[in-house]
PDB file of N, CA, C and O in Angstrom:
ATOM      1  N   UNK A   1     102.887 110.872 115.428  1.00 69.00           N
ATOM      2  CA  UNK A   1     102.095 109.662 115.379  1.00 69.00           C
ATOM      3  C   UNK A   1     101.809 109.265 113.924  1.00 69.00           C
ATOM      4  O   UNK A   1     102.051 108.204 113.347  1.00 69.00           O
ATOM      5  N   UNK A   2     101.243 110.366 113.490  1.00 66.00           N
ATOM      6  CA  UNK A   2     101.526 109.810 111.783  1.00 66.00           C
ATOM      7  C   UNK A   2     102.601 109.281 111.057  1.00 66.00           C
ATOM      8  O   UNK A   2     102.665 108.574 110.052  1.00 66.00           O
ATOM      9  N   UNK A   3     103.308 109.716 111.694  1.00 70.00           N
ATOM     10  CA  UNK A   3     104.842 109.401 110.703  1.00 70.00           C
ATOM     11  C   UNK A   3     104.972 107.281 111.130  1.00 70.00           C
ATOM     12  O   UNK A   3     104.960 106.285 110.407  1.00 70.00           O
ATOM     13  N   UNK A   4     105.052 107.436 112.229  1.00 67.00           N
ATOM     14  CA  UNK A   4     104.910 106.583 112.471  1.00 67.00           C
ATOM     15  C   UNK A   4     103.657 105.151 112.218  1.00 67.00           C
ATOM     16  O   UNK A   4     103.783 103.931 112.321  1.00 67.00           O
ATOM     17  N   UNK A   5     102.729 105.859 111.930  1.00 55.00           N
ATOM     18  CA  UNK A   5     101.839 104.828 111.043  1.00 55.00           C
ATOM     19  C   UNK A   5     102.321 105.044 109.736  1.00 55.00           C
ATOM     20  O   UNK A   5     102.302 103.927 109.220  1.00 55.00           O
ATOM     21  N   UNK A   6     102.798 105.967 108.806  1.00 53.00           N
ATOM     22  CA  UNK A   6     103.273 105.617 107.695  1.00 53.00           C
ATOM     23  C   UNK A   6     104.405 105.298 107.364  1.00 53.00           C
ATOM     24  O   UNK A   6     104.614 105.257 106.152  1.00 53.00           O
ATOM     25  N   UNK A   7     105.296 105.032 108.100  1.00 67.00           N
ATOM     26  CA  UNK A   7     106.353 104.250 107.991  1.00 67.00           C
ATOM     27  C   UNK A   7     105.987 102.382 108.558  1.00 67.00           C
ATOM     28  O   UNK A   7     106.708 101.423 108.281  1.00 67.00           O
ATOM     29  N   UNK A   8     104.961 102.343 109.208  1.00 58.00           N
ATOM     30  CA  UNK A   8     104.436 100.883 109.147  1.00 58.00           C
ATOM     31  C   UNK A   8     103.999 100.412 108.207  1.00 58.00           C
ATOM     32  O   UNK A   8     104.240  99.238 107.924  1.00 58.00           O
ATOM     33  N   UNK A   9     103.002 101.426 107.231  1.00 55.00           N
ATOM     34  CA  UNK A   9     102.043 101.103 106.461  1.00 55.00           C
ATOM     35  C   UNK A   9     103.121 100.666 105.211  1.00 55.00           C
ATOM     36  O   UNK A   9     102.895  99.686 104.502  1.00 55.00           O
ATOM     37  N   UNK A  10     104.407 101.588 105.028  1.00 55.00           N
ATOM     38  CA  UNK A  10     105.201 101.820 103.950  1.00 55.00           C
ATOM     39  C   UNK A  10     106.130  99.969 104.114  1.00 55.00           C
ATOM     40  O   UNK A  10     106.348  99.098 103.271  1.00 55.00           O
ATOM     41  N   UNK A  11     106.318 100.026 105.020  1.00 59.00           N
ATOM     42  CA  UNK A  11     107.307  98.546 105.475  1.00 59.00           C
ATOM     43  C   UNK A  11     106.172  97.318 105.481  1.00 59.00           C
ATOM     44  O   UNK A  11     106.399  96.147 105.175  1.00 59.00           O
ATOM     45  N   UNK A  12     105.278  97.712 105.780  1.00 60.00           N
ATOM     46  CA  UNK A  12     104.081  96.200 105.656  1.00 60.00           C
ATOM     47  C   UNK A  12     103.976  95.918 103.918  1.00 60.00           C
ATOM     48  O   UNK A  12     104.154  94.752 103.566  1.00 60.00           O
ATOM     49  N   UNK A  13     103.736  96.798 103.006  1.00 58.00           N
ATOM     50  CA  UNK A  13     103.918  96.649 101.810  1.00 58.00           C
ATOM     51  C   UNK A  13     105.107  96.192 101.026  1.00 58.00           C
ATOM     52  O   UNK A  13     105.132  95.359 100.119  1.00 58.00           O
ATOM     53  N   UNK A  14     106.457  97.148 101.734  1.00 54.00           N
ATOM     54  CA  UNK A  14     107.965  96.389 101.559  1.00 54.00           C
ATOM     55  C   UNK A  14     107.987  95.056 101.852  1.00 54.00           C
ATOM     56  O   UNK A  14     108.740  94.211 101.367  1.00 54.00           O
ATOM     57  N   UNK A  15     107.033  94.889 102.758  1.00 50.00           N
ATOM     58  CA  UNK A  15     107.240  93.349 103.229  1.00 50.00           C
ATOM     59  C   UNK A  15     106.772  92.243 102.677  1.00 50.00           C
ATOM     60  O   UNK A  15     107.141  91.071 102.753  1.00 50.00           O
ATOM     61  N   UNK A  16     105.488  93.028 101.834  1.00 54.00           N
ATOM     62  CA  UNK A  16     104.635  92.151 100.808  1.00 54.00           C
ATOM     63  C   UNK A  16     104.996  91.745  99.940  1.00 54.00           C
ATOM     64  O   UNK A  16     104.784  90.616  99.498  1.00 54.00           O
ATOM     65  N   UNK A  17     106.013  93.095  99.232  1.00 54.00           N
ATOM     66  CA  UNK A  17     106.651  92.578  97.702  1.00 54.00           C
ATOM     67  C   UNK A  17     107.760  91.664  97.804  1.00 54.00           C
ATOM     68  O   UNK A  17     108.297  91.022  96.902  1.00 54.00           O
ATOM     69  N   UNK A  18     108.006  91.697  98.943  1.00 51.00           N
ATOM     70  CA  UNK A  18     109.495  90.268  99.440  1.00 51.00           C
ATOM     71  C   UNK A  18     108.590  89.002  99.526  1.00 51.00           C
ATOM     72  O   UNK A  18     108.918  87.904  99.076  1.00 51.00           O
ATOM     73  N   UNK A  19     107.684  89.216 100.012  1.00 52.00           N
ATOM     74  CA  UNK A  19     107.011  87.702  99.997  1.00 52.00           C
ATOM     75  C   UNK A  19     106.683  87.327  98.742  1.00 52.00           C
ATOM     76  O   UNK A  19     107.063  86.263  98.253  1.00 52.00           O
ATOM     77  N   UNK A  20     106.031  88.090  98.200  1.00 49.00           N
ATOM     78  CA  UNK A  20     105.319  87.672  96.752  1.00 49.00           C
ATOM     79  C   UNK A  20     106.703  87.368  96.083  1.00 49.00           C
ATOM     80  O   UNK A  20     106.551  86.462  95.264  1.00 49.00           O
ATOM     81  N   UNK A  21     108.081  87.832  96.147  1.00 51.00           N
ATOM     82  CA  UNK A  21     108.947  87.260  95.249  1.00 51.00           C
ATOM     83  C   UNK A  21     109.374  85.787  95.491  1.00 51.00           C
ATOM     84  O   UNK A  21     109.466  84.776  94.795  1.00 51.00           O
ATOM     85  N   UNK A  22     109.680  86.249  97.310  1.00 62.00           N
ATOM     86  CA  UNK A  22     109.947  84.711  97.563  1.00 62.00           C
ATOM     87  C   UNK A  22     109.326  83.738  97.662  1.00 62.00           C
ATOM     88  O   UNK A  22     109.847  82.725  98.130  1.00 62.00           O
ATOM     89  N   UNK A  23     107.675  83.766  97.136  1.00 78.00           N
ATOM     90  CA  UNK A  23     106.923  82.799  97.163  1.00 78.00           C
ATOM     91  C   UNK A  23     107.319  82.252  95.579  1.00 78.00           C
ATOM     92  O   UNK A  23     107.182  81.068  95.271  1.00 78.00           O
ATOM     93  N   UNK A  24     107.741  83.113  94.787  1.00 84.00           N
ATOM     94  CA  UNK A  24     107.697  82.904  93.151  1.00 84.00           C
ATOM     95  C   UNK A  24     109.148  81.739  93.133  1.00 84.00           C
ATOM     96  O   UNK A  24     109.391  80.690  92.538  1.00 84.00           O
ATOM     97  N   UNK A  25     109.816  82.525  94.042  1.00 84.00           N
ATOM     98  CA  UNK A  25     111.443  81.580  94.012  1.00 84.00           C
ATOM     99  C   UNK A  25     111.318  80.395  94.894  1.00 84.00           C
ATOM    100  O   UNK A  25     112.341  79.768  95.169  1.00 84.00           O
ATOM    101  N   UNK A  26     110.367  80.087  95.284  1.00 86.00           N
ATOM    102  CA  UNK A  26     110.085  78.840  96.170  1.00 86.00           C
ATOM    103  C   UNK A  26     109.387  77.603  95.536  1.00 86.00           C
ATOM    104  O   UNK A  26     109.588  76.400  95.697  1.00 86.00           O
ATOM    105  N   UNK A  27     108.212  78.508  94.511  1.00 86.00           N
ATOM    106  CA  UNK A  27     107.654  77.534  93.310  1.00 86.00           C
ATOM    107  C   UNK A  27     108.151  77.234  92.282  1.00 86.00           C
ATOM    108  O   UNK A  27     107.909  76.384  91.425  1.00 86.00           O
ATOM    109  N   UNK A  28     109.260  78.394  92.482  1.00 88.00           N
ATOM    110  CA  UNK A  28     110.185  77.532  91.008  1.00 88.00           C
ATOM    111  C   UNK A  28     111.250  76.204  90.926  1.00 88.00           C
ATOM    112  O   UNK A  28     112.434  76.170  90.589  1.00 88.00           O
ATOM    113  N   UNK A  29     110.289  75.079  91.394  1.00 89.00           N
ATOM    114  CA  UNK A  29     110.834  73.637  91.217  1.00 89.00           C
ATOM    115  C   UNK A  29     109.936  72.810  90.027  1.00 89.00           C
ATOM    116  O   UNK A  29     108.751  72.910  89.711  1.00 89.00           O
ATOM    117  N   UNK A  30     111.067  71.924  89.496  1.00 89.00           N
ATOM    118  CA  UNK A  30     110.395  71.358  88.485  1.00 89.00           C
ATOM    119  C   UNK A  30     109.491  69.933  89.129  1.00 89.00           C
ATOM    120  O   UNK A  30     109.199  69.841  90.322  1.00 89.00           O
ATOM    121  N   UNK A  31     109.039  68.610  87.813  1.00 89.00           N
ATOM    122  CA  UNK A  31     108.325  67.567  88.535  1.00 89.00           C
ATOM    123  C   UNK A  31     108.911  66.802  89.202  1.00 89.00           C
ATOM    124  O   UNK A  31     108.243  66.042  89.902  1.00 89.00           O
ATOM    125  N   UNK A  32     110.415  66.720  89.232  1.00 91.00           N
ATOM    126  CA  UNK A  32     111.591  65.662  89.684  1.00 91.00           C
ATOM    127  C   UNK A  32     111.555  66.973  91.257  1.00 91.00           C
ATOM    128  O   UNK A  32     111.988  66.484  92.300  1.00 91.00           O
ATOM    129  N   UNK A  33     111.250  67.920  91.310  1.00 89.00           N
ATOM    130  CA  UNK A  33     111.296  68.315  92.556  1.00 89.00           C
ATOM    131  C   UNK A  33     112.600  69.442  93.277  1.00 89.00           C
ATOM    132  O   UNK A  33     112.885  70.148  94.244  1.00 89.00           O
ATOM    133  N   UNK A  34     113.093  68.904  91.855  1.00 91.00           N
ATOM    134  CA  UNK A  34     114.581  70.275  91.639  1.00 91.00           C
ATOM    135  C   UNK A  34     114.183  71.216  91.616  1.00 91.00           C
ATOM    136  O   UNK A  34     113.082  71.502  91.145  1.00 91.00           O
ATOM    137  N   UNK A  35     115.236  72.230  92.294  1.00 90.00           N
ATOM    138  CA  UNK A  35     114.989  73.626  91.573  1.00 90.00           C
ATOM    139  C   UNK A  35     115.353  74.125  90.177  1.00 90.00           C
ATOM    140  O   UNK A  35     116.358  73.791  89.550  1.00 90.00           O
ATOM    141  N   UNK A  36     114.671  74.732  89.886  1.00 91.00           N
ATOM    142  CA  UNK A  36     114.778  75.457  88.190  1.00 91.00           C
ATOM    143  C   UNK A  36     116.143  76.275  87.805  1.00 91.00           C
ATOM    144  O   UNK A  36     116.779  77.071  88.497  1.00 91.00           O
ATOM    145  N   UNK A  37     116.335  75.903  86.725  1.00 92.00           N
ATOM    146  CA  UNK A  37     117.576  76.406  86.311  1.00 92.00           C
ATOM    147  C   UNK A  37     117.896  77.322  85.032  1.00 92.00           C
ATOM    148  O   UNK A  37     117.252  76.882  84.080  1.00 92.00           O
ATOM    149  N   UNK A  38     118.534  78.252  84.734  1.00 93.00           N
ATOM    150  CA  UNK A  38     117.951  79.348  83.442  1.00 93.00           C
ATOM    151  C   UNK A  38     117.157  79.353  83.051  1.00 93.00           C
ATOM    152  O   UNK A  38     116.161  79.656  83.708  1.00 93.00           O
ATOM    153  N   UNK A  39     117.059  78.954  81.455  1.00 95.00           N
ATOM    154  CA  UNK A  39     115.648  79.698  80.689  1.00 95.00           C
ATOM    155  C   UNK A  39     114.714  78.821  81.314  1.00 95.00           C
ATOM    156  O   UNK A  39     113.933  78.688  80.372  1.00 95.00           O
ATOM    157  N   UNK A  40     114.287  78.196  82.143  1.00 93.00           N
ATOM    158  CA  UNK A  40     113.424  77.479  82.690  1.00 93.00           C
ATOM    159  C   UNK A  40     112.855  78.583  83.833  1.00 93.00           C
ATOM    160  O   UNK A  40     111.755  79.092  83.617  1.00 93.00           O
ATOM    161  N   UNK A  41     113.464  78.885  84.824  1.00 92.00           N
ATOM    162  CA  UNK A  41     113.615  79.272  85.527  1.00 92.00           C
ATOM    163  C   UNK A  41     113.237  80.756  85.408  1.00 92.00           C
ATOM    164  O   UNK A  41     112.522  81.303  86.248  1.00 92.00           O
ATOM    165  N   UNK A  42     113.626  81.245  84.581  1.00 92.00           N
ATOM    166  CA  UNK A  42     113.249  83.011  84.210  1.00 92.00           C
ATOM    167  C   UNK A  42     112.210  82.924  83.704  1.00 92.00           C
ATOM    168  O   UNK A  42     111.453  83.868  83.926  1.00 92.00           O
ATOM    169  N   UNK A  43     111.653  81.715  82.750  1.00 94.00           N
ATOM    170  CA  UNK A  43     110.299  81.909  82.304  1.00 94.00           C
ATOM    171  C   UNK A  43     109.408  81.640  83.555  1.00 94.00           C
ATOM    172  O   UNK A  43     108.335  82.240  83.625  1.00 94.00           O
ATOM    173  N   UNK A  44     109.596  81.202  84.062  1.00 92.00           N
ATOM    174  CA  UNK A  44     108.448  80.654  85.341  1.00 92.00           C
ATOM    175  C   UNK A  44     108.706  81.718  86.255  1.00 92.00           C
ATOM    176  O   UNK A  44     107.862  81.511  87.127  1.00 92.00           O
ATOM    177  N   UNK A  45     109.358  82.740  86.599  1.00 90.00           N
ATOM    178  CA  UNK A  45     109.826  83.633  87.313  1.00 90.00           C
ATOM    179  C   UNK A  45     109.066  84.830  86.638  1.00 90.00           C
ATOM    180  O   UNK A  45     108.733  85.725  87.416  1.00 90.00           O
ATOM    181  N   UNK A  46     108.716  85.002  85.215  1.00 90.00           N
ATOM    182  CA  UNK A  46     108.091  86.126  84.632  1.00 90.00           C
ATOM    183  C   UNK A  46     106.828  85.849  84.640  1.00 90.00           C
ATOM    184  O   UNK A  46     105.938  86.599  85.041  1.00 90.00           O
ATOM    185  N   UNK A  47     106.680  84.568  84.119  1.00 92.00           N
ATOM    186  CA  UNK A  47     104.845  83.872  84.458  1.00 92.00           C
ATOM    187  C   UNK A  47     104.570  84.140  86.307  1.00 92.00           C
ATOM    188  O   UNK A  47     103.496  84.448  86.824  1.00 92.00           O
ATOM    189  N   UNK A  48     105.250  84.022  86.670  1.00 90.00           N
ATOM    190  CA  UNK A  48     104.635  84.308  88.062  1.00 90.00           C
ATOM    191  C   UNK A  48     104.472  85.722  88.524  1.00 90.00           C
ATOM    192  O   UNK A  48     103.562  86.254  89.160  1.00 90.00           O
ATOM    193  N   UNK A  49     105.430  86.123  88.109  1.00 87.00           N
ATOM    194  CA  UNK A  49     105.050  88.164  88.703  1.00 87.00           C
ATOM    195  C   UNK A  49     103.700  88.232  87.769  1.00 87.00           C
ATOM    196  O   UNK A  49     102.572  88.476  88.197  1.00 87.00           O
ATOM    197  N   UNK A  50     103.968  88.029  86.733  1.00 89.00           N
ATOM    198  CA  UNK A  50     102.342  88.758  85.341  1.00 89.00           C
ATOM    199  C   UNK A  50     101.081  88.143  86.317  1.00 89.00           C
ATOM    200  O   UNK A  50     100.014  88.749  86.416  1.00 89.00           O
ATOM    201  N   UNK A  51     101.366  86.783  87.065  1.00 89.00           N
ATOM    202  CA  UNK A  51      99.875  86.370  86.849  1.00 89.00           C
ATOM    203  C   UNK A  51      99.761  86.873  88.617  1.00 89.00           C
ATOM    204  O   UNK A  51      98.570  86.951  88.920  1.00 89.00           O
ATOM    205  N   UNK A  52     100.671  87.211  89.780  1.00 87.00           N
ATOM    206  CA  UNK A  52     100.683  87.854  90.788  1.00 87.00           C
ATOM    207  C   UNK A  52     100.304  88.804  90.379  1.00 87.00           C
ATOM    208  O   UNK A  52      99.234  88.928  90.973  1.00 87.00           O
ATOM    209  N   UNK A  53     100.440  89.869  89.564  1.00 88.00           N
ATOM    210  CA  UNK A  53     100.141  91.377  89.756  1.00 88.00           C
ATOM    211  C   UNK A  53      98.721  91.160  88.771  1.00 88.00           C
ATOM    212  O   UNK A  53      98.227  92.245  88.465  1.00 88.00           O
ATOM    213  N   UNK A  54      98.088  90.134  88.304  1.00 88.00           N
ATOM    214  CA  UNK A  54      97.162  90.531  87.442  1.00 88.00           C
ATOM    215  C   UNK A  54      95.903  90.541  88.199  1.00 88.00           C
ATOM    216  O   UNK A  54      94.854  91.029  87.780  1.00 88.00           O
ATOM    217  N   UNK A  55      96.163  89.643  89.999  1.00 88.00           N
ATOM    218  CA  UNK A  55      95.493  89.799  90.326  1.00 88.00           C
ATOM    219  C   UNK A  55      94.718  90.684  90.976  1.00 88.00           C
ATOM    220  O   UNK A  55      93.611  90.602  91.509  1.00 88.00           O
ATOM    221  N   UNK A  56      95.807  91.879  90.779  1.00 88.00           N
ATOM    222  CA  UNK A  56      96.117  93.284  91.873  1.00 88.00           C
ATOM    223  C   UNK A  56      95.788  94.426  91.162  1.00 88.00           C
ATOM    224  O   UNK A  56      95.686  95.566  91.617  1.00 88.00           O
ATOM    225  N   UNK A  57      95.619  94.041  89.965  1.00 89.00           N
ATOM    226  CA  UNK A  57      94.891  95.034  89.187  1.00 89.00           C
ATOM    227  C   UNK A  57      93.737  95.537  88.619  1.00 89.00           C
ATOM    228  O   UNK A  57      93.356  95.461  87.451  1.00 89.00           O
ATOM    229  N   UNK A  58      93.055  96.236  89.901  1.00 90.00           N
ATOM    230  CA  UNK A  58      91.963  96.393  90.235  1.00 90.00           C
ATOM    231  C   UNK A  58      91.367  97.948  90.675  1.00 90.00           C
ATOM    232  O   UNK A  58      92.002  98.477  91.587  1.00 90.00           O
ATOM    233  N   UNK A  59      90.485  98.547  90.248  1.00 89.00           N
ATOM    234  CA  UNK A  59      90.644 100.123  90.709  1.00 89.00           C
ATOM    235  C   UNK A  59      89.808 100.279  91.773  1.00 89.00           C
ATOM    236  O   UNK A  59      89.073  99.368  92.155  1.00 89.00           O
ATOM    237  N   UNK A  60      89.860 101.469  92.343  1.00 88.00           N
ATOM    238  CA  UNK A  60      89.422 101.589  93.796  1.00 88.00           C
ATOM    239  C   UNK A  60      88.055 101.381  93.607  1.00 88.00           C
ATOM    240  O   UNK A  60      87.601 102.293  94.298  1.00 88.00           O
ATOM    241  N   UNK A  61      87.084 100.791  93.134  1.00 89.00           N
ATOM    242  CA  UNK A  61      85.989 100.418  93.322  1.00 89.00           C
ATOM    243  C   UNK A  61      85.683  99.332  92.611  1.00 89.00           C
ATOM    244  O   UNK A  61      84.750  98.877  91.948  1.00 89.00           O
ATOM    245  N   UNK A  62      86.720  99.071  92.942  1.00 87.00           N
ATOM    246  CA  UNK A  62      86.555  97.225  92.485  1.00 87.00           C
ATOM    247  C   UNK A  62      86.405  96.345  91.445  1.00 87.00           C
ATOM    248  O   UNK A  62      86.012  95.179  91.444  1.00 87.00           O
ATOM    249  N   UNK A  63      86.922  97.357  90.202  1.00 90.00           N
ATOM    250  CA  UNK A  63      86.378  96.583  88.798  1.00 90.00           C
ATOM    251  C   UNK A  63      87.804  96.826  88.174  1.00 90.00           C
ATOM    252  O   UNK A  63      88.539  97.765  88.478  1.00 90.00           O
ATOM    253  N   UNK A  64      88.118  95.721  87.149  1.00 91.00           N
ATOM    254  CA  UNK A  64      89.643  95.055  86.794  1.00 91.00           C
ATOM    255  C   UNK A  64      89.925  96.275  86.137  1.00 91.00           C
ATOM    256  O   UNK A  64      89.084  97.105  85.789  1.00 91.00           O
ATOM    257  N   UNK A  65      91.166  96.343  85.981  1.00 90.00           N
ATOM    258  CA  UNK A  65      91.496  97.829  85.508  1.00 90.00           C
ATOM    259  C   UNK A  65      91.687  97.130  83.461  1.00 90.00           C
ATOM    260  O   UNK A  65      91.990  95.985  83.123  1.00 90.00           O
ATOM    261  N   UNK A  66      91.436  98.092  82.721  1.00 91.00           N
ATOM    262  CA  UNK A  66      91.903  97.625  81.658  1.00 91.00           C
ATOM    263  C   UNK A  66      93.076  99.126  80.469  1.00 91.00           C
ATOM    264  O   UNK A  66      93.590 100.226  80.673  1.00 91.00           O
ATOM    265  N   UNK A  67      93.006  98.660  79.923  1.00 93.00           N
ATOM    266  CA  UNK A  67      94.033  99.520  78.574  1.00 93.00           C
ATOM    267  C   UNK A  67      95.257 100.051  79.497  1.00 93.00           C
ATOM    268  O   UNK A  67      95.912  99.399  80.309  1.00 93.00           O
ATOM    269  N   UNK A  68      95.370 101.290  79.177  1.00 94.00           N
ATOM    270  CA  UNK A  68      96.559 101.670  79.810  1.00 94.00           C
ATOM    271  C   UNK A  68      97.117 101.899  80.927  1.00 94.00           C
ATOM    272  O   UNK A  68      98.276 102.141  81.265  1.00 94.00           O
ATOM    273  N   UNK A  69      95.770 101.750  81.662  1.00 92.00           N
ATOM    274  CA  UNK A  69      95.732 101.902  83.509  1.00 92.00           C
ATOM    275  C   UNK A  69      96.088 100.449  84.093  1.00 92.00           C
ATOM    276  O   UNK A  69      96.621 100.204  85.175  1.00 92.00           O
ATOM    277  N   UNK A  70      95.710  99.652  83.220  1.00 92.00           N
ATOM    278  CA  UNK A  70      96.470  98.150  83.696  1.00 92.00           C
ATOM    279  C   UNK A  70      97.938  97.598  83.010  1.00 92.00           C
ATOM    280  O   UNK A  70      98.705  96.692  83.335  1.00 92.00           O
ATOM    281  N   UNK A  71      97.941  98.457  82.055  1.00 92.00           N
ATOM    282  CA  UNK A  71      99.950  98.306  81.218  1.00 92.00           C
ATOM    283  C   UNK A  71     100.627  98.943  82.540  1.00 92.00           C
ATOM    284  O   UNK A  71     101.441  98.332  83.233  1.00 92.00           O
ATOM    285  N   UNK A  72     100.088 100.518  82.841  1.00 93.00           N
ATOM    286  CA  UNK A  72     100.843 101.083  83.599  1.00 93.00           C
ATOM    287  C   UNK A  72     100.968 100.125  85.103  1.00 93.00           C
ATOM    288  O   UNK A  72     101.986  99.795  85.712  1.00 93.00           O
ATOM    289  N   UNK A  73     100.173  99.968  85.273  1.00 92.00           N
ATOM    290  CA  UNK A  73      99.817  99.067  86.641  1.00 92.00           C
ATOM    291  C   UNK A  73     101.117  97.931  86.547  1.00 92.00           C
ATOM    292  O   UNK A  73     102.100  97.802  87.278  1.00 92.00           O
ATOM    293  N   UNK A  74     100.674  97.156  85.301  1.00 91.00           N
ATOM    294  CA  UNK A  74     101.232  95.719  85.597  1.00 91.00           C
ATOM    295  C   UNK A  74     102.721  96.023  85.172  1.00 91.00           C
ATOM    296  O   UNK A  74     103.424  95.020  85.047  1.00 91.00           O
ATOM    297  N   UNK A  75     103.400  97.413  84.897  1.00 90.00           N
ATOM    298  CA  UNK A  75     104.709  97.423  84.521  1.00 90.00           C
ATOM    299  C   UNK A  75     105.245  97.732  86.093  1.00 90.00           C
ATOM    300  O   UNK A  75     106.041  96.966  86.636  1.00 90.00           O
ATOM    301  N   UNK A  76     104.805  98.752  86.661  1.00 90.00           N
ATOM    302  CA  UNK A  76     105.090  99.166  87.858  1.00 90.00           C
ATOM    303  C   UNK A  76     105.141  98.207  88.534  1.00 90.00           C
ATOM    304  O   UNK A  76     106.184  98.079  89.175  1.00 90.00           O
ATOM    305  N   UNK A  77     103.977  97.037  88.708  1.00 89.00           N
ATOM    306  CA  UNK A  77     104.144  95.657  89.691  1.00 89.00           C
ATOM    307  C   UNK A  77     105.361  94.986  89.482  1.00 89.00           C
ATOM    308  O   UNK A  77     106.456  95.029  90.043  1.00 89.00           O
ATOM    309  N   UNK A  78     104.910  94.373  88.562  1.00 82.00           N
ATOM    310  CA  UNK A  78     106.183  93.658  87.906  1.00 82.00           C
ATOM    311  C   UNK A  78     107.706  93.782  88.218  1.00 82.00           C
ATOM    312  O   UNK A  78     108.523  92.933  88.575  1.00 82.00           O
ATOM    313  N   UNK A  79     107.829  95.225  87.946  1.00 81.00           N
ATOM    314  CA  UNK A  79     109.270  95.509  88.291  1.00 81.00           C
ATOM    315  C   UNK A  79     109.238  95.760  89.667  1.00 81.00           C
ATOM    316  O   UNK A  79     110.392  96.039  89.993  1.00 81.00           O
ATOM    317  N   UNK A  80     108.212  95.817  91.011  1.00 73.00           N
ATOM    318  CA  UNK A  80     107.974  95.998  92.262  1.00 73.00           C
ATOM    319  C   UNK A  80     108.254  94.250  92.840  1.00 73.00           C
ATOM    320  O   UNK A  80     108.737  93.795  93.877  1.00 73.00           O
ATOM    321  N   UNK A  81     107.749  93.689  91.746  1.00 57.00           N
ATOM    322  CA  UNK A  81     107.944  91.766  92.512  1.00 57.00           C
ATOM    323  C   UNK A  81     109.441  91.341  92.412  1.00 57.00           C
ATOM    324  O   UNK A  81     109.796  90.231  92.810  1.00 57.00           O
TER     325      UNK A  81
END
């Protein structure tokens, strides 16, 4: 029975970091309503993971993480989005 709640718990999170990307690749249209194209496109693609995971960086009692517990944090996210 455990295994089985942690293989839900493990795939509900897999499932999170697919959304949070494909929400990033969905906002990346410009004002004409196009989608984004290279360096346009990668910058707004890196601005969006930093400011997604900045909101997630938070320690278990609820206060923003800072110095190296939030580098480590926001490198691990980052490359997780």
């Amino acid at each position: 029975m455990k295994r089985i709640f942690l293989i839900a718990v493990v795939a509900t999170f897999a499932a999170g970091s697919a959304f949070a990307q494909e929400s990033c690749e969905t906002k990346a249209v410009g004002k004409d309503g196009k989608a984004l194209a290279g360096a346009a496109k990668t910058s707004f693609m890196k601005k969006c993971k930093v400011d997604s995971c900045s909101t997630k960086a938070v320690s278990a009692d609820g206060k923003k993480l800072s110095g190296a517990a939030k580098t480590s944090f926001m490198k691990k996210c980052e490359e997780g989005a």
